[in-house]
CSV table of C-alpha atoms in Angstrom, one decimal:
chain,number,residue,atom,x,y,z
A,157,MET,CA,0.0,0.0,0.0
A,158,LEU,CA,3.1,2.3,-0.1
A,159,ASP,CA,2.3,3.4,-3.6
A,160,LYS,CA,-1.2,4.4,-2.4
A,161,VAL,CA,0.2,6.4,0.5
A,162,LEU,CA,2.5,8.3,-2.0
A,163,LYS,CA,-0.4,9.0,-4.3
A,164,LEU,CA,-2.6,10.3,-1.5
A,165,LEU,CA,0.2,12.5,-0.1
A,166,SER,CA,0.8,14.1,-3.6
A,167,SER,CA,-2.8,15.3,-3.8
A,168,SER,CA,-3.1,16.5,-0.1
A,169,HIS,CA,-2.6,20.2,-0.7
A,170,SER,CA,-4.6,21.2,2.4
A,171,CYS,CA,-6.6,19.6,5.2
A,172,PHE,CA,-9.7,19.9,3.0
A,173,HIS,CA,-8.0,18.1,0.2
A,174,ALA,CA,-6.9,15.4,2.6
A,175,VAL,CA,-10.4,14.8,3.8
A,176,ARG,CA,-11.7,14.7,0.2
A,177,ASN,CA,-9.1,12.0,-0.5
A,178,MET,CA,-10.2,10.0,2.5
A,179,LYS,CA,-13.9,10.3,1.4
A,180,ASP,CA,-13.0,9.1,-2.1
A,181,GLU,CA,-11.2,6.1,-0.8
A,182,LEU,CA,-14.1,5.2,1.5
A,183,LEU,CA,-16.7,5.6,-1.3
A,184,LYS,CA,-14.6,3.4,-3.6
A,185,ASN,CA,-14.7,0.7,-0.9
A,186,GLY,CA,-18.5,0.7,-0.4
A,187,PHE,CA,-18.8,3.0,2.6
A,188,ILE,CA,-21.9,5.2,2.7
A,189,GLN,CA,-21.7,8.9,3.7
A,190,ILE,CA,-24.2,10.0,6.3
A,191,ASP,CA,-25.1,13.5,7.5
A,192,GLU,CA,-24.1,14.3,11.0
A,193,ASN,CA,-27.3,16.3,11.4
A,194,ASP,CA,-29.4,13.3,10.2
A,195,PHE,CA,-27.7,10.3,11.7
A,196,PRO,CA,-29.8,7.2,10.8
A,197,ASP,CA,-31.9,5.7,13.6
A,198,GLU,CA,-30.8,2.3,12.6
A,199,ILE,CA,-27.5,1.5,10.9
A,200,LYS,CA,-27.1,-1.7,8.8
A,201,LYS,CA,-24.9,-4.3,10.3
A,202,GLY,CA,-22.0,-5.2,7.9
A,203,GLN,CA,-22.2,-1.8,6.3
A,204,GLY,CA,-19.5,0.9,6.5
A,205,TYR,CA,-20.3,4.5,7.0
A,206,PHE,CA,-18.5,7.9,7.3
A,207,LEU,CA,-19.3,11.5,8.2
A,208,THR,CA,-17.5,14.8,8.1
A,209,ARG,CA,-17.5,18.0,10.0
A,210,ASN,CA,-16.5,21.3,8.4
A,211,LEU,CA,-15.2,19.3,5.4
A,212,SER,CA,-11.9,19.1,7.4
A,213,SER,CA,-12.5,16.3,9.9
A,214,ILE,CA,-13.8,12.8,9.2
A,215,ILE,CA,-15.0,9.7,11.0
A,216,ALA,CA,-15.5,6.3,9.5
A,217,PHE,CA,-16.7,3.1,11.1
A,218,LYS,CA,-18.1,-0.3,10.4
A,219,VAL,CA,-20.4,-2.5,12.5
A,220,PRO,CA,-19.8,-6.2,12.2
A,221,GLU,CA,-22.5,-8.5,10.8
A,222,ASN,CA,-22.7,-10.5,14.0
A,223,VAL,CA,-22.4,-7.6,16.4
A,224,SER,CA,-23.7,-8.2,19.9
A,225,LEU,CA,-24.1,-5.5,22.6
A,226,ASN,CA,-22.7,-8.0,25.1
A,227,ASP,CA,-18.9,-7.5,25.3
A,228,LEU,CA,-18.9,-5.0,22.4
A,229,SER,CA,-16.1,-2.4,22.2
A,230,PHE,CA,-14.7,0.2,19.9
A,231,ASN,CA,-11.2,0.1,18.5
A,232,ILE,CA,-10.6,3.8,17.6
A,233,CYS,CA,-7.6,5.2,15.8
A,234,ALA,CA,-7.3,9.1,16.0
A,235,THR,CA,-5.1,11.0,13.6
A,236,HIS,CA,-4.9,14.6,12.3
A,237,ASN,CA,-4.8,16.0,8.8
A,238,ASP,CA,-3.6,19.6,9.4
A,239,SER,CA,0.1,20.7,9.3
A,240,PRO,CA,2.1,23.8,10.1
A,241,THR,CA,1.9,26.3,7.2
A,242,PHE,CA,0.9,29.9,6.5
A,243,LYS,CA,-2.7,31.1,6.1
A,244,LEU,CA,-3.7,33.9,3.8
A,245,LYS,CA,-5.4,36.9,5.6
A,246,PRO,CA,-8.9,37.8,4.4
A,247,GLN,CA,-7.6,40.7,2.3
A,248,PRO,CA,-4.2,39.3,1.5
A,249,LEU,CA,-3.0,41.5,-1.4
A,250,ILE,CA,-0.4,44.2,-0.5
A,251,GLU,CA,1.9,46.3,-2.5
A,252,SER,CA,5.7,46.8,-2.1
A,253,ASP,CA,7.3,49.0,-4.7
A,254,ASN,CA,6.2,47.5,-8.1
A,255,LEU,CA,5.4,44.1,-6.7
A,256,PHE,CA,2.3,42.4,-5.3
A,257,LEU,CA,2.9,40.4,-2.1
A,258,LEU,CA,0.5,38.3,-0.1
A,259,GLU,CA,-0.1,38.9,3.6
A,260,VAL,CA,0.0,35.6,5.6
A,261,GLU,CA,0.2,34.5,9.2
A,262,PRO,CA,1.7,31.4,10.7
A,263,TYR,CA,-0.6,28.4,11.2
A,264,GLY,CA,0.9,26.1,13.8
A,265,GLY,CA,4.6,25.8,14.7
A,266,ALA,CA,6.3,25.8,11.3
A,267,ILE,CA,10.1,25.9,10.9
A,268,PHE,CA,10.1,29.3,9.1
A,269,SER,CA,13.4,29.0,7.3
A,270,SER,CA,12.3,25.9,5.5
A,271,TRP,CA,9.6,27.9,3.6
A,272,LEU,CA,12.0,30.4,2.0
A,273,ASP,CA,13.3,30.1,-1.5
A,274,LYS,CA,10.8,27.4,-2.4
A,275,CYS,CA,8.3,27.1,-5.2
A,276,LEU,CA,4.9,27.6,-3.5
A,277,THR,CA,1.2,27.9,-4.4
A,278,ILE,CA,-2.2,28.3,-2.8
A,279,ALA,CA,-4.7,25.6,-1.7
A,280,GLY,CA,-7.7,25.4,0.6
A,281,ARG,CA,-11.4,26.2,0.6
A,282,VAL,CA,-13.5,29.1,-0.5
A,283,GLN,CA,-17.1,30.2,0.0
A,284,ILE,CA,-18.8,31.2,-3.2
A,285,LEU,CA,-22.1,33.1,-3.6
A,286,ASN,CA,-24.2,32.2,-6.5
A,287,LYS,CA,-25.8,35.5,-7.4
A,288,THR,CA,-28.6,33.9,-9.4
A,289,ASN,CA,-30.1,31.7,-6.6
A,290,GLY,CA,-28.6,33.2,-3.5
A,291,THR,CA,-26.9,30.0,-2.3
A,292,VAL,CA,-23.4,29.8,-0.9
A,293,GLU,CA,-21.3,26.8,-1.6
A,294,SER,CA,-17.9,25.6,-0.4
A,295,ARG,CA,-15.3,24.8,-3.1
A,296,LEU,CA,-11.9,23.4,-2.9
A,297,LEU,CA,-9.1,25.3,-4.6
A,298,HIS,CA,-5.6,24.2,-5.6
A,299,ILE,CA,-3.8,26.5,-8.0
A,300,ASP,CA,-1.7,23.9,-9.8
A,301,GLU,CA,1.0,26.4,-10.9
A,302,ASP,CA,4.4,27.6,-9.8
A,303,LEU,CA,3.0,30.7,-8.2
A,304,LEU,CA,4.8,32.1,-5.2
A,305,ASP,CA,8.2,32.5,-3.6
A,306,ILE,CA,9.3,33.8,-0.2
A,307,PRO,CA,12.8,35.3,-1.0
A,308,ASN,CA,15.6,35.3,1.6
A,309,VAL,CA,17.6,38.5,2.0
A,310,ALA,CA,21.0,38.1,0.2
A,311,ILE,CA,23.9,37.3,2.5
A,312,HIS,CA,25.6,40.4,1.3
A,313,LEU,CA,22.7,42.5,2.9
A,314,ASN,CA,22.4,40.3,6.0
A,315,ARG,CA,25.7,39.1,7.1
A,316,GLU,CA,24.1,37.5,10.2
A,317,ILE,CA,21.8,35.2,8.2
A,318,ASN,CA,23.9,32.1,9.2
A,319,HIS,CA,24.3,33.1,12.8
A,320,GLY,CA,20.8,32.6,14.3
A,321,TYR,CA,18.7,35.0,12.3
A,322,ILE,CA,15.1,35.5,13.7
A,323,TYR,CA,12.4,35.6,11.0
A,324,ASN,CA,9.6,38.1,11.5
A,325,PRO,CA,6.3,36.7,10.0
A,326,SER,CA,5.0,40.2,9.4
A,327,THR,CA,8.0,41.3,7.3
A,328,ASP,CA,10.2,38.4,6.3
A,329,LEU,CA,7.7,35.8,5.3
A,330,ARG,CA,5.4,37.5,2.8
A,331,PRO,CA,5.5,35.6,-0.5
A,332,VAL,CA,6.0,37.4,-3.9
A,333,PHE,CA,2.8,37.1,-5.9
A,334,GLY,CA,3.5,39.1,-9.1
A,335,MET,CA,4.2,42.5,-10.6
A,336,LYS,CA,1.8,45.2,-9.5
A,337,GLU,CA,-1.1,45.7,-11.9
A,338,GLU,CA,-3.6,48.6,-11.9
A,339,GLY,CA,-7.1,47.5,-11.1
A,340,PHE,CA,-6.1,43.9,-10.1
A,341,SER,CA,-8.5,42.1,-7.7
A,342,PHE,CA,-7.5,39.1,-5.7
A,343,SER,CA,-11.2,37.9,-5.5
A,344,SER,CA,-11.5,38.1,-9.3
A,345,TYR,CA,-8.3,36.2,-9.6
A,346,ILE,CA,-9.6,33.4,-7.4
A,347,LEU,CA,-12.9,33.2,-9.3
A,348,LYS,CA,-11.0,33.0,-12.6
A,349,LYS,CA,-8.9,30.1,-11.2
A,350,LEU,CA,-12.2,28.4,-10.3
A,351,SER,CA,-13.5,29.0,-13.9
A,352,LEU,CA,-16.4,31.1,-12.6
A,353,ASP,CA,-17.9,34.2,-14.2
A,354,GLU,CA,-17.6,37.2,-11.9
A,355,SER,CA,-21.0,38.4,-13.1
A,356,GLU,CA,-22.6,35.3,-11.7
A,357,TYR,CA,-20.5,34.5,-8.6
A,358,GLU,CA,-18.9,36.4,-5.8
A,359,LEU,CA,-16.1,35.2,-3.5
A,360,LEU,CA,-17.3,35.8,0.1
A,361,SER,CA,-14.5,34.3,2.2
A,362,HIS,CA,-11.7,31.7,2.1
A,363,ASP,CA,-9.5,29.4,4.2
A,364,LEU,CA,-6.4,29.4,1.9
A,365,PHE,CA,-2.9,28.3,2.8
A,366,LEU,CA,0.5,28.2,1.3
A,367,THR,CA,1.6,24.7,0.1
A,368,ASN,CA,4.8,23.3,-1.3
A,369,ARG,CA,4.9,22.4,-5.0
A,370,GLU,CA,7.5,19.6,-4.4
A,371,LYS,CA,6.1,16.1,-4.8
A,372,PRO,CA,6.7,13.3,-2.4
A,373,HIS,CA,9.8,11.3,-3.2
A,374,LEU,CA,11.6,8.1,-2.3
A,375,LEU,CA,15.3,8.7,-1.7
A,376,GLY,CA,18.4,7.2,-0.3
A,377,LYS,CA,20.9,4.7,-1.8
A,378,GLU,CA,18.2,2.0,-1.7
A,379,LYS,CA,15.2,4.3,-1.8
A,380,GLU,CA,14.6,3.5,1.8
A,381,PHE,CA,13.4,6.9,2.8
A,382,LEU,CA,10.2,8.9,2.1
A,383,THR,CA,10.4,12.7,2.0
A,384,SER,CA,7.3,14.9,1.5
A,385,MET,CA,5.5,17.9,2.8
A,386,ARG,CA,2.9,17.2,5.6
A,387,LEU,CA,4.2,13.8,6.7
A,388,ASP,CA,3.2,14.9,10.2
A,389,ASP,CA,0.6,13.6,10.4
A,390,LEU,CA,-0.7,12.5,7.0
A,391,SER,CA,1.7,9.5,6.8
A,392,SER,CA,0.1,8.1,9.9
A,393,ALA,CA,-3.4,9.3,8.9
A,394,TYR,CA,-3.3,7.5,5.5
A,395,CYS,CA,-1.8,4.4,7.1
A,396,SER,CA,-4.7,4.4,9.5
A,397,LEU,CA,-7.3,4.9,6.8
A,398,LEU,CA,-5.9,2.2,4.5
A,399,SER,CA,-5.5,-0.3,7.3
A,400,PHE,CA,-9.0,0.5,8.5
A,401,ILE,CA,-10.5,-0.1,5.0
A,402,GLU,CA,-8.6,-3.4,4.7
A,403,ALA,CA,-9.4,-4.6,8.2
A,404,SER,CA,-13.1,-3.8,7.8
A,405,LYS,CA,-13.5,-6.3,4.9
A,406,ASP,CA,-13.4,-9.2,7.3
A,407,LEU,CA,-14.3,-8.4,10.9
A,408,LYS,CA,-13.9,-11.5,13.1
A,409,GLU,CA,-14.3,-10.0,16.6
A,410,ASN,CA,-17.1,-8.2,18.4
A,411,VAL,CA,-15.4,-4.9,17.8
A,412,ILE,CA,-16.4,-1.8,15.9
A,413,PRO,CA,-13.3,-0.3,14.2
A,414,LEU,CA,-13.5,3.5,13.9
A,415,PHE,CA,-11.1,5.8,12.1
A,416,VAL,CA,-11.0,9.5,12.8
A,417,SER,CA,-8.9,12.3,11.4
A,418,PHE,CA,-9.2,15.7,13.1
A,419,ASP,CA,-8.4,19.1,11.9
A,420,ASN,CA,-6.6,21.9,13.9
A,421,GLU,CA,-4.4,19.7,16.0
A,422,GLU,CA,-1.4,22.0,15.2
A,423,VAL,CA,-3.2,25.0,16.7
A,424,GLY,CA,-4.6,23.3,19.9
A,425,SER,CA,-7.7,21.4,18.7
A,426,LEU,CA,-10.1,24.0,20.3
A,427,THR,CA,-12.5,24.1,17.3
A,428,ARG,CA,-15.8,22.4,16.5
A,429,GLN,CA,-13.9,20.0,14.2
A,430,GLY,CA,-10.9,19.5,16.5
A,431,ALA,CA,-10.1,16.7,18.9
A,432,HIS,CA,-11.3,18.9,21.8
A,433,SER,CA,-14.8,19.1,20.2
A,434,THR,CA,-17.7,16.7,20.7
A,435,PHE,CA,-17.3,15.2,17.1
A,436,LEU,CA,-16.0,11.8,18.3
A,437,LYS,CA,-18.2,11.7,21.4
A,438,ASP,CA,-21.3,12.6,19.3
A,439,CYS,CA,-20.6,9.9,16.7
A,440,LEU,CA,-20.0,7.2,19.4
A,441,GLU,CA,-23.3,8.1,21.1
A,442,ASN,CA,-25.2,8.0,17.8
A,443,ILE,CA,-23.8,4.6,16.8
A,444,LEU,CA,-24.7,3.1,20.2
A,445,PHE,CA,-28.2,4.7,20.0
A,446,SER,CA,-28.7,3.3,16.5
A,447,LEU,CA,-27.7,-0.2,17.9
A,448,LYS,CA,-30.4,0.2,20.6
A,449,ALA,CA,-27.9,0.2,23.5
A,450,ASN,CA,-29.3,1.4,26.8
A,451,GLU,CA,-27.4,3.7,29.2
A,452,LYS,CA,-25.7,0.8,31.0
A,453,ASP,CA,-24.7,-0.8,27.7
A,454,ARG,CA,-23.2,2.4,26.5
A,455,ARG,CA,-21.2,2.9,29.7
A,456,ASN,CA,-19.9,-0.7,29.5
A,457,ILE,CA,-19.0,-0.5,25.9
A,458,LEU,CA,-17.0,2.7,26.2
A,459,ALA,CA,-15.3,1.4,29.3
A,460,ASP,CA,-14.1,-1.6,27.3
A,461,SER,CA,-13.0,0.5,24.3
A,462,PHE,CA,-9.5,1.6,23.3
A,463,LEU,CA,-8.2,4.8,21.6
A,464,LEU,CA,-5.0,4.7,19.7
A,465,SER,CA,-3.6,8.2,19.1
A,466,VAL,CA,-1.4,8.0,16.0
A,467,ASP,CA,0.8,11.1,15.5
A,468,ASN,CA,4.4,11.0,14.3
A,469,ALA,CA,7.3,10.9,16.7
A,470,HIS,CA,10.8,12.3,16.8
A,471,SER,CA,13.7,10.1,15.6
A,472,ARG,CA,17.1,10.7,17.2
A,473,HIS,CA,18.7,13.3,14.9
A,474,PRO,CA,21.9,12.0,13.4
A,475,ASN,CA,23.7,15.4,13.7
A,476,HIS,CA,22.3,16.2,17.1
A,477,PRO,CA,22.0,13.0,19.3
A,478,GLU,CA,22.4,15.2,22.4
A,479,LEU,CA,18.8,16.5,21.9
A,480,SER,CA,17.3,13.1,22.7
A,481,ALA,CA,16.9,11.6,26.0
A,482,LYS,CA,19.7,9.1,26.8
A,483,THR,CA,17.2,6.3,27.2
A,484,SER,CA,15.2,7.1,24.1
A,485,ASP,CA,17.2,5.6,21.3
A,486,VAL,CA,14.6,6.1,18.5
A,487,LYS,CA,15.9,5.4,15.0
A,488,LEU,CA,14.5,5.5,11.5
A,489,GLY,CA,13.6,2.1,10.2
A,490,CYS,CA,13.4,0.4,13.6
A,491,GLY,CA,9.7,0.3,14.1
A,492,ILE,CA,6.8,2.3,15.4
A,493,VAL,CA,7.2,4.5,18.4
A,494,ILE,CA,5.3,4.4,21.7
A,495,LYS,CA,5.4,7.8,23.3
A,496,TYR,CA,5.4,8.6,27.0
A,497,ASN,CA,5.3,11.8,29.1
A,498,ALA,CA,5.0,12.0,32.9
A,499,ASN,CA,2.7,15.0,32.7
A,500,GLN,CA,0.4,13.0,30.2
A,501,SER,CA,0.8,15.2,27.2
A,502,TYR,CA,1.0,11.6,25.8
A,503,THR,CA,-1.6,9.3,27.3
A,504,SER,CA,0.5,6.1,27.2
A,505,ASP,CA,0.9,4.3,30.5
A,506,SER,CA,2.0,0.9,31.6
A,507,LEU,CA,-1.3,-0.7,30.8
A,508,SER,CA,-2.1,0.9,27.5
A,509,SER,CA,1.4,0.6,26.2
A,510,ALA,CA,1.4,-3.1,27.1
A,511,VAL,CA,-1.5,-3.7,24.8
A,512,ILE,CA,0.4,-2.2,21.9
A,513,LYS,CA,3.6,-4.1,22.8
A,514,MET,CA,1.6,-7.4,22.9
A,515,LEU,CA,0.1,-6.6,19.5
A,516,CYS,CA,3.6,-5.9,18.1
A,517,MET,CA,5.0,-9.1,19.7
A,518,LYS,CA,2.1,-11.3,18.4
A,519,ASN,CA,2.7,-10.1,14.9
A,520,SER,CA,6.6,-9.9,14.9
A,521,LEU,CA,6.6,-6.1,14.5
A,522,PRO,CA,9.4,-4.0,16.1
A,523,TYR,CA,8.6,-1.1,18.4
A,524,GLN,CA,10.6,1.7,20.1
A,525,GLU,CA,9.9,3.9,23.1
A,526,TYR,CA,10.2,7.7,23.2
A,527,THR,CA,10.3,10.3,26.0
A,528,ASN,CA,11.5,13.9,25.7
A,529,ARG,CA,14.6,15.0,27.4
A,530,SER,CA,13.6,15.9,31.0
A,531,ASP,CA,14.6,19.5,30.5
A,532,MET,CA,12.8,19.9,27.2
A,533,ARG,CA,9.1,20.3,26.7
A,534,GLY,CA,7.5,18.3,23.9
A,535,GLY,CA,4.3,18.9,21.9
A,536,SER,CA,0.8,17.6,22.8
A,537,THR,CA,-1.3,15.4,20.6
A,538,LEU,CA,-4.7,13.8,20.2
A,539,GLY,CA,-5.1,11.2,22.9
A,540,ASN,CA,-5.3,13.4,26.0
A,541,ILE,CA,-7.3,16.1,24.2
A,542,SER,CA,-9.9,13.6,22.9
A,543,ASN,CA,-10.2,12.1,26.4
A,544,SER,CA,-11.4,15.4,27.7
A,545,GLU,CA,-14.7,14.6,25.9
A,546,VAL,CA,-14.9,10.8,26.0
A,547,SER,CA,-12.7,8.9,28.5
A,548,LEU,CA,-11.0,5.8,27.0
A,549,LEU,CA,-8.0,3.7,27.7
A,550,SER,CA,-5.5,5.3,25.3
A,551,CYS,CA,-2.0,5.0,23.9
A,552,ASP,CA,0.1,7.4,21.9
A,553,ILE,CA,2.2,6.0,19.0
A,554,GLY,CA,3.7,7.3,15.8
A,555,ILE,CA,6.0,6.9,12.9
A,556,PRO,CA,9.5,8.1,13.7
A,557,GLN,CA,10.6,11.0,11.5
A,558,LEU,CA,13.2,13.8,11.1
A,559,ALA,CA,12.6,17.5,10.4
A,560,MET,CA,9.1,17.5,12.0
A,561,HIS,CA,7.2,20.7,11.1
A,562,SER,CA,9.6,21.6,8.3
A,563,ASN,CA,8.3,22.4,4.9
A,564,TYR,CA,9.7,19.0,3.8
A,565,GLU,CA,10.0,16.1,6.3
A,566,LEU,CA,11.8,12.7,6.2
A,567,LEU,CA,10.9,9.2,7.4
A,568,SER,CA,11.7,5.5,6.7
A,569,VAL,CA,9.7,3.4,4.2
A,570,LYS,CA,10.0,0.4,6.5
A,571,ASP,CA,8.3,2.3,9.4
A,572,VAL,CA,5.4,3.2,7.1
A,573,GLN,CA,5.0,-0.5,6.2
A,574,ASP,CA,5.2,-1.5,9.8
A,575,MET,CA,2.6,1.0,10.8
A,576,LEU,CA,0.2,-0.3,8.1
A,577,LYS,CA,0.6,-3.8,9.4
A,578,LEU,CA,0.2,-2.8,13.1
A,579,LEU,CA,-3.0,-0.8,12.5
A,580,PHE,CA,-4.5,-3.6,10.4
A,581,PHE,CA,-4.0,-6.0,13.3
A,582,TYR,CA,-5.2,-3.4,15.8
A,583,TYR,CA,-8.5,-2.8,14.1
A,584,GLN,CA,-9.2,-6.5,14.1
A,585,SER,CA,-8.1,-7.2,17.6
A,586,LYS,CA,-10.2,-7.7,20.7
A,587,VAL,CA,-8.8,-6.4,24.0
A,588,GLU,CA,-10.6,-8.0,26.9
A,589,ARG,CA,-10.0,-6.4,30.3
A,590,GLU,CA,-10.7,-7.3,33.9
A,591,GLU,CA,-9.5,-5.6,37.0
A,592,ASP,CA,-6.1,-7.3,37.2
A,593,TYR,CA,-5.4,-8.5,33.7
A,594,PHE,CA,-6.1,-8.1,30.0
A,595,ARG,CA,-6.2,-10.6,27.2
A,596,LEU,CA,-5.4,-9.9,23.6
A,597,LYS,CA,-7.0,-12.8,21.7
A,598,ASP,CA,-5.0,-15.8,22.9
A,599,CYS,CA,-2.4,-13.7,24.8
A,600,THR,CA,-2.9,-12.9,28.4
A,601,LEU,CA,-0.9,-10.4,30.5
A,602,HIS,CA,-1.5,-10.0,34.3
A,603,HIS,CA,-0.8,-6.9,36.2
A,604,ASP,CA,-1.2,-6.0,39.9
């Protein structure tokens, strides 16, 4: 499925395009789209479904043919589809001498320097008014052209450029858009790129972002590495989606596999489509309602369920091993990473991580363990944020990578393949828990 991951990455120009790609894959595999505002009172057993929120977050699930409310649980895999970039302001066109520039602001924690002197373009979503019937519709936009460049200041004019220069987003990071032109309208330009007549349509608003024109590539002496924009977290999101689709074809256990990809993780998830929203909770409650589960059933089912938060992890940097904890020897190509944090920015604990370790051991898959250096703060992710809305046993894992939050990131092909395998087995597994032990199919692990 590596070729499929590469193909999906190459057309993931924004979070909206990523969700469109996910929808297309689900539809091709027989899943039915449902409206969040009109969730069916009864869902068909053996049928897969999906729903979206804001066109930028998506949930898919499948109920087994032989589902029983007794001993039922969810196997949930949470990912995110947004990445650090720059967002265009509502009125982005500005003039500088005889040039047009675009006013942007940072979205998430991007490595600013990685965006300069690159061939860029614009992608995202726009809201279009149809003047004839008064309706407003959302349309995706990707200007498939070499359009923009954020130029560095020449070293002759900034002798400190290689000595820790601090980029100012308000002055240093505005992309060059074109030569100044009398009477030019950015709204008219966007309508033209959408092949819409300005006399019939009006651009009302937009969520537009800068995106790299560089395609994903395999590199290395044996083509053992994958490099691409937005690997964090689309590499894990697409592994999760493709594994979910494959695993859903033959469900053997009394488990409902559920895939979710949230927007806005990079900016804190505090949106109606983020992990801190009720999107996942609402969907779980609707599924259980449609299965005629009573209140006690619902509590028991959620108590037995598992949330796997899949968001990429830091590999030890080959040029800066001192930045990693002495006991966190995470390497590219050595397996998926289980992530820990004493303050629970990652939700993994001894119990939840043991589930994943047993799953890896049963299927002969390597795993690694990561913690931040004790004097360095790491990022947060989806598990603990989702648990603020619906409390589930949860573990944080990820594909190890280099250059996280750069314009172009790097990871190992083998780790992608291992993640695909692990998530396939995860979606089909049944975790049975009692007070002092859990069982993973025919494997039993006791704990005090």
